[in-house]
Amino acid sequence: MWVSPYVRSRTGRLLLERLAENDSQELETEKTSWYKCESEALLEELQAKFVESSLDQETEAFLQNCHEKADAVFTQIGHLLFKGFFGFFMSVTTANGILDRGSMFVFSDAQFQRLMNVDGSWKTGTMLDLGAGDGKVTSVIKHHFDEVYATEQSPSMRWRLQDKGFKLLDESEWMKVDFKFDVIACLNLLDRCDKPLTLLSDIKETLHPETGRLIVAVVLPFRPLVESGTKMIQPSEVITVHGNLWEEQVQSLVSDVFEPSGFTVELFTRVPYLCEGDLYKDFYILDDALFVLKISQ
């Protein structure tokens, strides 16, 4: 437990210890809510498809790594200065790729296996990760596939992907491949791409029609914005998601977006979308709905 060396009085040190202890207890309590779903707010058919996830060792390891990186104060200051200066010339994503920081965590291998209803020995042919970032999100499941392809707009993130052995496809050409993908991952991309409905249509045409699966993660509440250089702009295609509660927006995504696009939900869960922190916070967190979809027959 951290205690400031500059607080000399016993009362002051005890106060800091108590504050640190309370923060830790609040975080542990908060973690239990990351995975909860009020299923009665969903239609009965969708209720049966919810799988409750939980905090596991892989997630804890990512959080521990976040804490350790945040403790490297001088490194964090250097990152802050770099982004403050180069933020005028490049996107946040590209800056993070250069610094090798800001990595994300969506699911563990164990959570993936449960959602896909497979075991650790399961393996299939090809996977495509759309908007893969630095590749760390899907690196945890890479061993389940013979070949892993990826698309990414940011130059620095493409370097990271190549280092990890991903086969890069052009972001405007991937849908023209002469084979069908077994699994396509579209993780936190629908709210950050210019044409999300076109994207879903392209995925449907590129996914194996019978055995293919689409893994979609969507941050809720749904607030679409597109990174354009150093600015964030509105997408040209609009997805309307109804409701205020997480469960209401999940139901709307399924009824108003996925099903009209030709997909059926197999299973879904609620997970935290975690991001490495900075000088101010050890990590940042958003609320994800994670779906496994198949093409409607």
PDB file of C-alpha atoms in Angstrom, residues 7-295:
ATOM      1  CA  VAL A   7       3.035  13.034   5.549  1.00  0.00           C
ATOM      2  CA  ARG A   8       4.862  12.977   8.855  1.00  0.00           C
ATOM      3  CA  SER A   9       2.050  12.963  11.393  1.00  0.00           C
ATOM      4  CA  ARG A  10       0.644   9.616  12.451  1.00  0.00           C
ATOM      5  CA  THR A  11      -2.911  10.904  11.936  1.00  0.00           C
ATOM      6  CA  GLY A  12      -2.130  12.054   8.408  1.00  0.00           C
ATOM      7  CA  ARG A  13      -0.530   8.754   7.461  1.00  0.00           C
ATOM      8  CA  LEU A  14      -3.468   6.792   8.895  1.00  0.00           C
ATOM      9  CA  LEU A  15      -5.866   8.966   6.897  1.00  0.00           C
ATOM     10  CA  LEU A  16      -4.002   8.264   3.652  1.00  0.00           C
ATOM     11  CA  GLU A  17      -3.949   4.552   4.421  1.00  0.00           C
ATOM     12  CA  ARG A  18      -7.696   4.605   5.076  1.00  0.00           C
ATOM     13  CA  LEU A  19      -8.372   6.455   1.808  1.00  0.00           C
ATOM     14  CA  ALA A  20      -6.254   3.966  -0.124  1.00  0.00           C
ATOM     15  CA  GLU A  21      -8.050   1.061   1.573  1.00  0.00           C
ATOM     16  CA  ASN A  22     -11.478   2.552   0.780  1.00  0.00           C
ATOM     17  CA  ASP A  23     -10.501   3.087  -2.866  1.00  0.00           C
ATOM     18  CA  SER A  24      -9.420  -0.545  -3.099  1.00  0.00           C
ATOM     19  CA  GLN A  25     -12.641  -1.797  -1.485  1.00  0.00           C
ATOM     20  CA  GLU A  26     -14.783   0.366  -3.783  1.00  0.00           C
ATOM     21  CA  LEU A  27     -12.936  -0.990  -6.831  1.00  0.00           C
ATOM     22  CA  GLU A  28     -13.463  -4.595  -5.733  1.00  0.00           C
ATOM     23  CA  THR A  29     -17.177  -3.896  -5.242  1.00  0.00           C
ATOM     24  CA  GLU A  30     -17.375  -2.156  -8.616  1.00  0.00           C
ATOM     25  CA  LYS A  31     -15.735  -5.098 -10.397  1.00  0.00           C
ATOM     26  CA  THR A  32     -18.680  -7.349  -9.549  1.00  0.00           C
ATOM     27  CA  SER A  33     -21.032  -5.001 -11.435  1.00  0.00           C
ATOM     28  CA  TRP A  34     -18.965  -5.095 -14.644  1.00  0.00           C
ATOM     29  CA  TYR A  35     -20.608  -8.347 -15.733  1.00  0.00           C
ATOM     30  CA  LYS A  36     -24.203  -7.999 -14.466  1.00  0.00           C
ATOM     31  CA  CYS A  37     -27.284  -8.010 -16.687  1.00  0.00           C
ATOM     32  CA  GLU A  38     -30.873  -7.380 -15.574  1.00  0.00           C
ATOM     33  CA  SER A  39     -32.180 -10.086 -17.867  1.00  0.00           C
ATOM     34  CA  GLU A  40     -35.851  -9.396 -17.135  1.00  0.00           C
ATOM     35  CA  ALA A  41     -35.465  -6.195 -19.177  1.00  0.00           C
ATOM     36  CA  LEU A  42     -34.810  -8.350 -22.273  1.00  0.00           C
ATOM     37  CA  LEU A  43     -37.275 -10.252 -24.416  1.00  0.00           C
ATOM     38  CA  GLU A  44     -37.550 -13.890 -23.359  1.00  0.00           C
ATOM     39  CA  GLU A  45     -35.774 -15.233 -26.450  1.00  0.00           C
ATOM     40  CA  LEU A  46     -32.746 -13.036 -25.768  1.00  0.00           C
ATOM     41  CA  GLN A  47     -32.726 -13.795 -22.038  1.00  0.00           C
ATOM     42  CA  ALA A  48     -31.914 -17.424 -22.819  1.00  0.00           C
ATOM     43  CA  LYS A  49     -28.855 -16.373 -24.820  1.00  0.00           C
ATOM     44  CA  PHE A  50     -27.139 -14.372 -22.070  1.00  0.00           C
ATOM     45  CA  VAL A  51     -23.985 -15.887 -20.562  1.00  0.00           C
ATOM     46  CA  GLU A  52     -22.724 -14.196 -17.405  1.00  0.00           C
ATOM     47  CA  SER A  53     -18.964 -13.660 -17.450  1.00  0.00           C
ATOM     48  CA  SER A  54     -16.803 -12.956 -14.419  1.00  0.00           C
ATOM     49  CA  LEU A  55     -13.458 -11.502 -13.447  1.00  0.00           C
ATOM     50  CA  ASP A  56     -10.811 -14.129 -14.202  1.00  0.00           C
ATOM     51  CA  GLN A  57      -7.042 -14.496 -13.980  1.00  0.00           C
ATOM     52  CA  GLU A  58      -6.336 -13.065 -17.438  1.00  0.00           C
ATOM     53  CA  THR A  59      -8.392  -9.948 -16.704  1.00  0.00           C
ATOM     54  CA  GLU A  60      -6.718  -9.544 -13.311  1.00  0.00           C
ATOM     55  CA  ALA A  61      -3.299  -9.876 -14.967  1.00  0.00           C
ATOM     56  CA  PHE A  62      -4.160  -7.082 -17.414  1.00  0.00           C
ATOM     57  CA  LEU A  63      -5.288  -4.833 -14.545  1.00  0.00           C
ATOM     58  CA  GLN A  64      -2.119  -5.596 -12.579  1.00  0.00           C
ATOM     59  CA  ASN A  65      -0.033  -4.643 -15.609  1.00  0.00           C
ATOM     60  CA  CYS A  66      -1.988  -1.379 -15.815  1.00  0.00           C
ATOM     61  CA  HIS A  67      -1.174  -0.608 -12.187  1.00  0.00           C
ATOM     62  CA  GLU A  68       2.528  -1.297 -12.740  1.00  0.00           C
ATOM     63  CA  LYS A  69       2.698   0.879 -15.858  1.00  0.00           C
ATOM     64  CA  ALA A  70       0.890   3.720 -14.108  1.00  0.00           C
ATOM     65  CA  ASP A  71       3.486   3.603 -11.316  1.00  0.00           C
ATOM     66  CA  ALA A  72       6.250   4.394 -13.851  1.00  0.00           C
ATOM     67  CA  VAL A  73       5.750   8.127 -13.326  1.00  0.00           C
ATOM     68  CA  PHE A  74       8.591   9.453 -15.480  1.00  0.00           C
ATOM     69  CA  THR A  75       7.546   7.235 -18.394  1.00  0.00           C
ATOM     70  CA  GLN A  76       3.978   8.486 -18.048  1.00  0.00           C
ATOM     71  CA  ILE A  77       5.181  12.100 -18.037  1.00  0.00           C
ATOM     72  CA  GLY A  78       7.180  11.425 -21.205  1.00  0.00           C
ATOM     73  CA  HIS A  79       4.115   9.919 -22.893  1.00  0.00           C
ATOM     74  CA  LEU A  80       2.027  12.897 -21.844  1.00  0.00           C
ATOM     75  CA  LEU A  81       4.517  15.368 -23.310  1.00  0.00           C
ATOM     76  CA  PHE A  82       4.827  13.367 -26.538  1.00  0.00           C
ATOM     77  CA  LYS A  83       1.074  13.204 -27.049  1.00  0.00           C
ATOM     78  CA  GLY A  84       0.656  16.844 -26.092  1.00  0.00           C
ATOM     79  CA  PHE A  85       3.060  17.936 -28.836  1.00  0.00           C
ATOM     80  CA  PHE A  86       2.421  15.394 -31.588  1.00  0.00           C
ATOM     81  CA  GLY A  87      -1.330  15.434 -30.960  1.00  0.00           C
ATOM     82  CA  PHE A  88      -1.430  18.452 -33.266  1.00  0.00           C
ATOM     83  CA  PHE A  89      -0.096  16.344 -36.163  1.00  0.00           C
ATOM     84  CA  MET A  90      -1.377  12.787 -35.685  1.00  0.00           C
ATOM     85  CA  SER A  91      -4.320  10.850 -34.302  1.00  0.00           C
ATOM     86  CA  VAL A  92      -4.402   9.521 -30.755  1.00  0.00           C
ATOM     87  CA  THR A  93      -4.344   5.974 -32.153  1.00  0.00           C
ATOM     88  CA  THR A  94      -1.159   6.576 -34.154  1.00  0.00           C
ATOM     89  CA  ALA A  95       0.539   8.253 -31.185  1.00  0.00           C
ATOM     90  CA  ASN A  96      -0.360   5.302 -28.967  1.00  0.00           C
ATOM     91  CA  GLY A  97       1.045   2.913 -31.574  1.00  0.00           C
ATOM     92  CA  ILE A  98       4.382   4.741 -31.605  1.00  0.00           C
ATOM     93  CA  LEU A  99       4.552   4.766 -27.810  1.00  0.00           C
ATOM     94  CA  ASP A 100       3.265   1.174 -27.521  1.00  0.00           C
ATOM     95  CA  ARG A 101       0.732   2.301 -24.945  1.00  0.00           C
ATOM     96  CA  GLY A 102      -3.035   2.416 -24.556  1.00  0.00           C
ATOM     97  CA  SER A 103      -3.517  -1.312 -25.120  1.00  0.00           C
ATOM     98  CA  MET A 104      -7.041  -2.657 -24.749  1.00  0.00           C
ATOM     99  CA  PHE A 105      -8.614  -5.725 -23.172  1.00  0.00           C
ATOM    100  CA  VAL A 106     -12.062  -7.018 -24.138  1.00  0.00           C
ATOM    101  CA  PHE A 107     -12.123 -10.717 -23.266  1.00  0.00           C
ATOM    102  CA  SER A 108      -9.910 -13.501 -21.980  1.00  0.00           C
ATOM    103  CA  ASP A 109      -9.332 -16.793 -23.769  1.00  0.00           C
ATOM    104  CA  ALA A 110     -11.532 -18.529 -21.196  1.00  0.00           C
ATOM    105  CA  GLN A 111     -14.356 -16.048 -21.770  1.00  0.00           C
ATOM    106  CA  PHE A 112     -13.996 -16.479 -25.535  1.00  0.00           C
ATOM    107  CA  GLN A 113     -14.186 -20.270 -25.242  1.00  0.00           C
ATOM    108  CA  ARG A 114     -17.331 -20.103 -23.145  1.00  0.00           C
ATOM    109  CA  LEU A 115     -19.044 -17.672 -25.503  1.00  0.00           C
ATOM    110  CA  MET A 116     -18.087 -19.730 -28.555  1.00  0.00           C
ATOM    111  CA  ASN A 117     -19.037 -22.972 -26.754  1.00  0.00           C
ATOM    112  CA  VAL A 118     -15.633 -24.552 -27.444  1.00  0.00           C
ATOM    113  CA  ASP A 119     -12.754 -25.864 -25.334  1.00  0.00           C
ATOM    114  CA  GLY A 120      -9.065 -25.022 -25.204  1.00  0.00           C
ATOM    115  CA  SER A 121      -8.157 -27.507 -27.925  1.00  0.00           C
ATOM    116  CA  TRP A 122     -10.581 -26.030 -30.474  1.00  0.00           C
ATOM    117  CA  LYS A 123      -8.974 -24.733 -33.641  1.00  0.00           C
ATOM    118  CA  THR A 124     -10.249 -23.597 -37.021  1.00  0.00           C
ATOM    119  CA  GLY A 125      -8.907 -22.051 -40.216  1.00  0.00           C
ATOM    120  CA  THR A 126      -9.049 -18.298 -40.703  1.00  0.00           C
ATOM    121  CA  MET A 127      -9.867 -15.275 -38.590  1.00  0.00           C
ATOM    122  CA  LEU A 128     -10.133 -11.620 -39.592  1.00  0.00           C
ATOM    123  CA  ASP A 129      -9.791  -8.864 -36.988  1.00  0.00           C
ATOM    124  CA  LEU A 130     -11.264  -5.611 -38.323  1.00  0.00           C
ATOM    125  CA  GLY A 131      -9.729  -2.424 -36.918  1.00  0.00           C
ATOM    126  CA  ALA A 132      -7.340  -4.538 -34.892  1.00  0.00           C
ATOM    127  CA  GLY A 133      -5.353  -1.740 -33.229  1.00  0.00           C
ATOM    128  CA  ASP A 134      -2.110  -3.149 -31.833  1.00  0.00           C
ATOM    129  CA  GLY A 135      -3.499  -6.695 -31.961  1.00  0.00           C
ATOM    130  CA  LYS A 136      -3.310  -7.348 -28.230  1.00  0.00           C
ATOM    131  CA  VAL A 137      -7.066  -7.807 -27.864  1.00  0.00           C
ATOM    132  CA  THR A 138      -7.192 -10.795 -30.196  1.00  0.00           C
ATOM    133  CA  SER A 139      -3.674 -12.091 -29.519  1.00  0.00           C
ATOM    134  CA  VAL A 140      -5.173 -13.959 -26.562  1.00  0.00           C
ATOM    135  CA  ILE A 141      -7.162 -16.176 -28.971  1.00  0.00           C
ATOM    136  CA  LYS A 142      -4.729 -16.257 -31.891  1.00  0.00           C
ATOM    137  CA  HIS A 143      -3.707 -19.860 -31.178  1.00  0.00           C
ATOM    138  CA  HIS A 144      -7.213 -21.065 -32.086  1.00  0.00           C
ATOM    139  CA  PHE A 145      -6.648 -20.207 -35.770  1.00  0.00           C
ATOM    140  CA  ASP A 146      -4.338 -21.398 -38.537  1.00  0.00           C
ATOM    141  CA  GLU A 147      -4.162 -17.906 -40.048  1.00  0.00           C
ATOM    142  CA  VAL A 148      -5.046 -14.517 -38.569  1.00  0.00           C
ATOM    143  CA  TYR A 149      -5.696 -11.538 -40.816  1.00  0.00           C
ATOM    144  CA  ALA A 150      -6.204  -7.944 -39.736  1.00  0.00           C
ATOM    145  CA  THR A 151      -7.104  -4.494 -41.000  1.00  0.00           C
ATOM    146  CA  GLU A 152      -5.995  -1.249 -39.391  1.00  0.00           C
ATOM    147  CA  GLN A 153      -5.911   2.346 -40.562  1.00  0.00           C
ATOM    148  CA  SER A 154      -3.139   3.688 -38.315  1.00  0.00           C
ATOM    149  CA  PRO A 155       0.408   3.234 -39.734  1.00  0.00           C
ATOM    150  CA  SER A 156       2.015   2.709 -36.330  1.00  0.00           C
ATOM    151  CA  MET A 157      -0.582   0.124 -35.341  1.00  0.00           C
ATOM    152  CA  ARG A 158       0.037  -1.750 -38.604  1.00  0.00           C
ATOM    153  CA  TRP A 159       3.702  -2.013 -37.587  1.00  0.00           C
ATOM    154  CA  ARG A 160       2.613  -3.539 -34.274  1.00  0.00           C
ATOM    155  CA  LEU A 161       0.359  -6.026 -36.046  1.00  0.00           C
ATOM    156  CA  GLN A 162       3.123  -7.143 -38.393  1.00  0.00           C
ATOM    157  CA  ASP A 163       5.403  -7.700 -35.401  1.00  0.00           C
ATOM    158  CA  LYS A 164       2.766 -10.036 -33.946  1.00  0.00           C
ATOM    159  CA  GLY A 165       2.519 -12.065 -37.145  1.00  0.00           C
ATOM    160  CA  PHE A 166      -0.869 -10.830 -38.323  1.00  0.00           C
ATOM    161  CA  LYS A 167      -1.422 -10.858 -42.093  1.00  0.00           C
ATOM    162  CA  LEU A 168      -2.454  -7.331 -43.052  1.00  0.00           C
ATOM    163  CA  LEU A 169      -5.260  -6.647 -45.505  1.00  0.00           C
ATOM    164  CA  ASP A 170      -6.125  -3.263 -46.966  1.00  0.00           C
ATOM    165  CA  GLU A 171      -9.071  -1.717 -45.147  1.00  0.00           C
ATOM    166  CA  SER A 172     -10.859  -1.083 -48.448  1.00  0.00           C
ATOM    167  CA  GLU A 173      -9.993  -4.443 -50.060  1.00  0.00           C
ATOM    168  CA  TRP A 174     -10.467  -7.116 -47.374  1.00  0.00           C
ATOM    169  CA  MET A 175     -13.994  -7.932 -48.549  1.00  0.00           C
ATOM    170  CA  LYS A 176     -12.617  -8.925 -51.984  1.00  0.00           C
ATOM    171  CA  VAL A 177     -10.661 -11.986 -50.827  1.00  0.00           C
ATOM    172  CA  ASP A 178     -11.345 -15.206 -52.744  1.00  0.00           C
ATOM    173  CA  PHE A 179     -12.227 -17.275 -49.659  1.00  0.00           C
ATOM    174  CA  LYS A 180     -14.622 -17.132 -46.703  1.00  0.00           C
ATOM    175  CA  PHE A 181     -13.479 -16.397 -43.150  1.00  0.00           C
ATOM    176  CA  ASP A 182     -14.346 -18.804 -40.344  1.00  0.00           C
ATOM    177  CA  VAL A 183     -14.434 -16.060 -37.717  1.00  0.00           C
ATOM    178  CA  ILE A 184     -14.538 -12.285 -38.070  1.00  0.00           C
ATOM    179  CA  ALA A 185     -13.966 -10.011 -35.071  1.00  0.00           C
ATOM    180  CA  CYS A 186     -15.523  -6.557 -35.094  1.00  0.00           C
ATOM    181  CA  LEU A 187     -14.580  -5.259 -31.667  1.00  0.00           C
ATOM    182  CA  ASN A 188     -15.713  -1.769 -30.689  1.00  0.00           C
ATOM    183  CA  LEU A 189     -15.724  -0.699 -34.325  1.00  0.00           C
ATOM    184  CA  LEU A 190     -19.401  -0.152 -35.191  1.00  0.00           C
ATOM    185  CA  ASP A 191     -19.445   3.108 -33.218  1.00  0.00           C
ATOM    186  CA  ARG A 192     -16.104   4.249 -34.668  1.00  0.00           C
ATOM    187  CA  CYS A 193     -16.475   3.602 -38.402  1.00  0.00           C
ATOM    188  CA  ASP A 194     -18.004   5.825 -41.060  1.00  0.00           C
ATOM    189  CA  LYS A 195     -20.349   3.233 -42.577  1.00  0.00           C
ATOM    190  CA  PRO A 196     -21.318   0.622 -39.957  1.00  0.00           C
ATOM    191  CA  LEU A 197     -24.265  -0.804 -41.923  1.00  0.00           C
ATOM    192  CA  THR A 198     -22.105  -1.247 -45.014  1.00  0.00           C
ATOM    193  CA  LEU A 199     -19.509  -2.911 -42.789  1.00  0.00           C
ATOM    194  CA  LEU A 200     -22.055  -5.451 -41.532  1.00  0.00           C
ATOM    195  CA  SER A 201     -23.132  -6.144 -45.113  1.00  0.00           C
ATOM    196  CA  ASP A 202     -19.519  -6.709 -46.203  1.00  0.00           C
ATOM    197  CA  ILE A 203     -18.940  -9.010 -43.230  1.00  0.00           C
ATOM    198  CA  LYS A 204     -21.983 -11.090 -44.149  1.00  0.00           C
ATOM    199  CA  GLU A 205     -20.681 -11.550 -47.690  1.00  0.00           C
ATOM    200  CA  THR A 206     -17.186 -12.503 -46.496  1.00  0.00           C
ATOM    201  CA  LEU A 207     -18.088 -14.835 -43.613  1.00  0.00           C
ATOM    202  CA  HIS A 208     -18.573 -18.561 -44.182  1.00  0.00           C
ATOM    203  CA  PRO A 209     -22.364 -18.763 -44.634  1.00  0.00           C
ATOM    204  CA  GLU A 210     -22.984 -21.892 -42.553  1.00  0.00           C
ATOM    205  CA  THR A 211     -20.214 -22.315 -39.999  1.00  0.00           C
ATOM    206  CA  GLY A 212     -18.835 -18.775 -39.837  1.00  0.00           C
ATOM    207  CA  ARG A 213     -19.192 -16.693 -36.692  1.00  0.00           C
ATOM    208  CA  LEU A 214     -19.032 -12.940 -36.149  1.00  0.00           C
ATOM    209  CA  ILE A 215     -17.773 -11.661 -32.801  1.00  0.00           C
ATOM    210  CA  VAL A 216     -19.054  -8.141 -32.162  1.00  0.00           C
ATOM    211  CA  ALA A 217     -18.286  -5.905 -29.201  1.00  0.00           C
ATOM    212  CA  VAL A 218     -20.214  -2.645 -28.874  1.00  0.00           C
ATOM    213  CA  VAL A 219     -19.678   0.059 -26.268  1.00  0.00           C
ATOM    214  CA  LEU A 220     -22.932   1.051 -24.573  1.00  0.00           C
ATOM    215  CA  PRO A 221     -24.393   3.607 -24.339  1.00  0.00           C
ATOM    216  CA  PHE A 222     -23.979   3.834 -28.109  1.00  0.00           C
ATOM    217  CA  ARG A 223     -22.331   7.132 -29.106  1.00  0.00           C
ATOM    218  CA  PRO A 224     -20.888   6.945 -32.641  1.00  0.00           C
ATOM    219  CA  LEU A 225     -17.914   9.113 -33.615  1.00  0.00           C
ATOM    220  CA  VAL A 226     -15.241   8.632 -36.274  1.00  0.00           C
ATOM    221  CA  GLU A 227     -11.550   9.473 -35.855  1.00  0.00           C
ATOM    222  CA  SER A 228     -10.496  11.684 -38.778  1.00  0.00           C
ATOM    223  CA  GLY A 229      -6.903  12.823 -38.345  1.00  0.00           C
ATOM    224  CA  THR A 230      -6.835  14.802 -35.105  1.00  0.00           C
ATOM    225  CA  LYS A 231     -10.620  15.330 -35.063  1.00  0.00           C
ATOM    226  CA  MET A 232     -13.694  13.286 -34.204  1.00  0.00           C
ATOM    227  CA  ILE A 233     -16.596  13.581 -36.666  1.00  0.00           C
ATOM    228  CA  GLN A 234     -20.064  12.088 -37.141  1.00  0.00           C
ATOM    229  CA  PRO A 235     -20.371   8.957 -39.322  1.00  0.00           C
ATOM    230  CA  SER A 236     -22.071   9.212 -42.709  1.00  0.00           C
ATOM    231  CA  GLU A 237     -24.227   6.135 -41.956  1.00  0.00           C
ATOM    232  CA  VAL A 238     -26.353   6.385 -38.839  1.00  0.00           C
ATOM    233  CA  ILE A 239     -27.264   3.499 -36.549  1.00  0.00           C
ATOM    234  CA  THR A 240     -30.110   4.360 -34.195  1.00  0.00           C
ATOM    235  CA  VAL A 241     -30.056   2.493 -30.896  1.00  0.00           C
ATOM    236  CA  HIS A 242     -33.047   2.966 -28.600  1.00  0.00           C
ATOM    237  CA  GLY A 243     -33.254   2.879 -24.821  1.00  0.00           C
ATOM    238  CA  ASN A 244     -31.310   4.217 -21.857  1.00  0.00           C
ATOM    239  CA  LEU A 245     -30.429   1.085 -19.905  1.00  0.00           C
ATOM    240  CA  TRP A 246     -27.676  -1.282 -21.051  1.00  0.00           C
ATOM    241  CA  GLU A 247     -30.238  -4.049 -21.480  1.00  0.00           C
ATOM    242  CA  GLU A 248     -32.583  -1.829 -23.520  1.00  0.00           C
ATOM    243  CA  GLN A 249     -29.785  -0.882 -25.890  1.00  0.00           C
ATOM    244  CA  VAL A 250     -28.748  -4.528 -26.243  1.00  0.00           C
ATOM    245  CA  GLN A 251     -32.306  -5.408 -27.239  1.00  0.00           C
ATOM    246  CA  SER A 252     -32.361  -2.527 -29.734  1.00  0.00           C
ATOM    247  CA  LEU A 253     -29.034  -3.560 -31.267  1.00  0.00           C
ATOM    248  CA  VAL A 254     -30.363  -7.052 -31.850  1.00  0.00           C
ATOM    249  CA  SER A 255     -33.824  -6.058 -33.123  1.00  0.00           C
ATOM    250  CA  ASP A 256     -32.927  -2.884 -35.033  1.00  0.00           C
ATOM    251  CA  VAL A 257     -29.395  -3.566 -36.296  1.00  0.00           C
ATOM    252  CA  PHE A 258     -28.201  -7.190 -36.274  1.00  0.00           C
ATOM    253  CA  GLU A 259     -31.387  -8.967 -37.354  1.00  0.00           C
ATOM    254  CA  PRO A 260     -32.210  -6.525 -40.206  1.00  0.00           C
ATOM    255  CA  SER A 261     -28.581  -6.966 -41.349  1.00  0.00           C
ATOM    256  CA  GLY A 262     -29.094 -10.731 -41.628  1.00  0.00           C
ATOM    257  CA  PHE A 263     -27.539 -11.971 -38.371  1.00  0.00           C
ATOM    258  CA  THR A 264     -28.852 -14.075 -35.494  1.00  0.00           C
ATOM    259  CA  VAL A 265     -27.512 -13.962 -31.933  1.00  0.00           C
ATOM    260  CA  GLU A 266     -26.098 -17.235 -30.648  1.00  0.00           C
ATOM    261  CA  LEU A 267     -24.856 -16.015 -27.266  1.00  0.00           C
ATOM    262  CA  PHE A 268     -23.901 -12.708 -25.690  1.00  0.00           C
ATOM    263  CA  THR A 269     -22.369 -11.390 -22.499  1.00  0.00           C
ATOM    264  CA  ARG A 270     -21.428  -8.212 -20.685  1.00  0.00           C
ATOM    265  CA  VAL A 271     -17.751  -7.393 -20.201  1.00  0.00           C
ATOM    266  CA  PRO A 272     -15.649  -4.355 -19.304  1.00  0.00           C
ATOM    267  CA  TYR A 273     -13.747  -2.732 -22.171  1.00  0.00           C
ATOM    268  CA  LEU A 274     -10.463  -1.942 -20.436  1.00  0.00           C
ATOM    269  CA  CYS A 275      -7.703   0.392 -21.581  1.00  0.00           C
ATOM    270  CA  GLU A 276      -4.274   1.030 -20.105  1.00  0.00           C
ATOM    271  CA  GLY A 277      -4.219   4.269 -18.146  1.00  0.00           C
ATOM    272  CA  ASP A 278      -1.912   7.230 -17.812  1.00  0.00           C
ATOM    273  CA  LEU A 279      -0.599   9.680 -15.240  1.00  0.00           C
ATOM    274  CA  TYR A 280      -4.111  10.306 -13.942  1.00  0.00           C
ATOM    275  CA  LYS A 281      -5.711   6.853 -13.810  1.00  0.00           C
ATOM    276  CA  ASP A 282      -4.311   3.320 -13.774  1.00  0.00           C
ATOM    277  CA  PHE A 283      -6.878   2.176 -16.323  1.00  0.00           C
ATOM    278  CA  TYR A 284      -9.984   3.370 -18.103  1.00  0.00           C
ATOM    279  CA  ILE A 285     -13.162   1.362 -18.508  1.00  0.00           C
ATOM    280  CA  LEU A 286     -16.203   1.353 -20.773  1.00  0.00           C
ATOM    281  CA  ASP A 287     -19.216  -0.967 -20.825  1.00  0.00           C
ATOM    282  CA  ASP A 288     -19.237  -3.568 -23.611  1.00  0.00           C
ATOM    283  CA  ALA A 289     -21.898  -5.862 -24.988  1.00  0.00           C
ATOM    284  CA  LEU A 290     -20.143  -8.832 -26.585  1.00  0.00           C
ATOM    285  CA  PHE A 291     -22.047 -10.963 -29.108  1.00  0.00           C
ATOM    286  CA  VAL A 292     -21.442 -14.117 -31.099  1.00  0.00           C
ATOM    287  CA  LEU A 293     -23.541 -13.886 -34.275  1.00  0.00           C
ATOM    288  CA  LYS A 294     -24.205 -16.249 -37.146  1.00  0.00           C
ATOM    289  CA  ILE A 295     -25.706 -15.570 -40.554  1.00  0.00           C
TER     290      ILE A 295
END
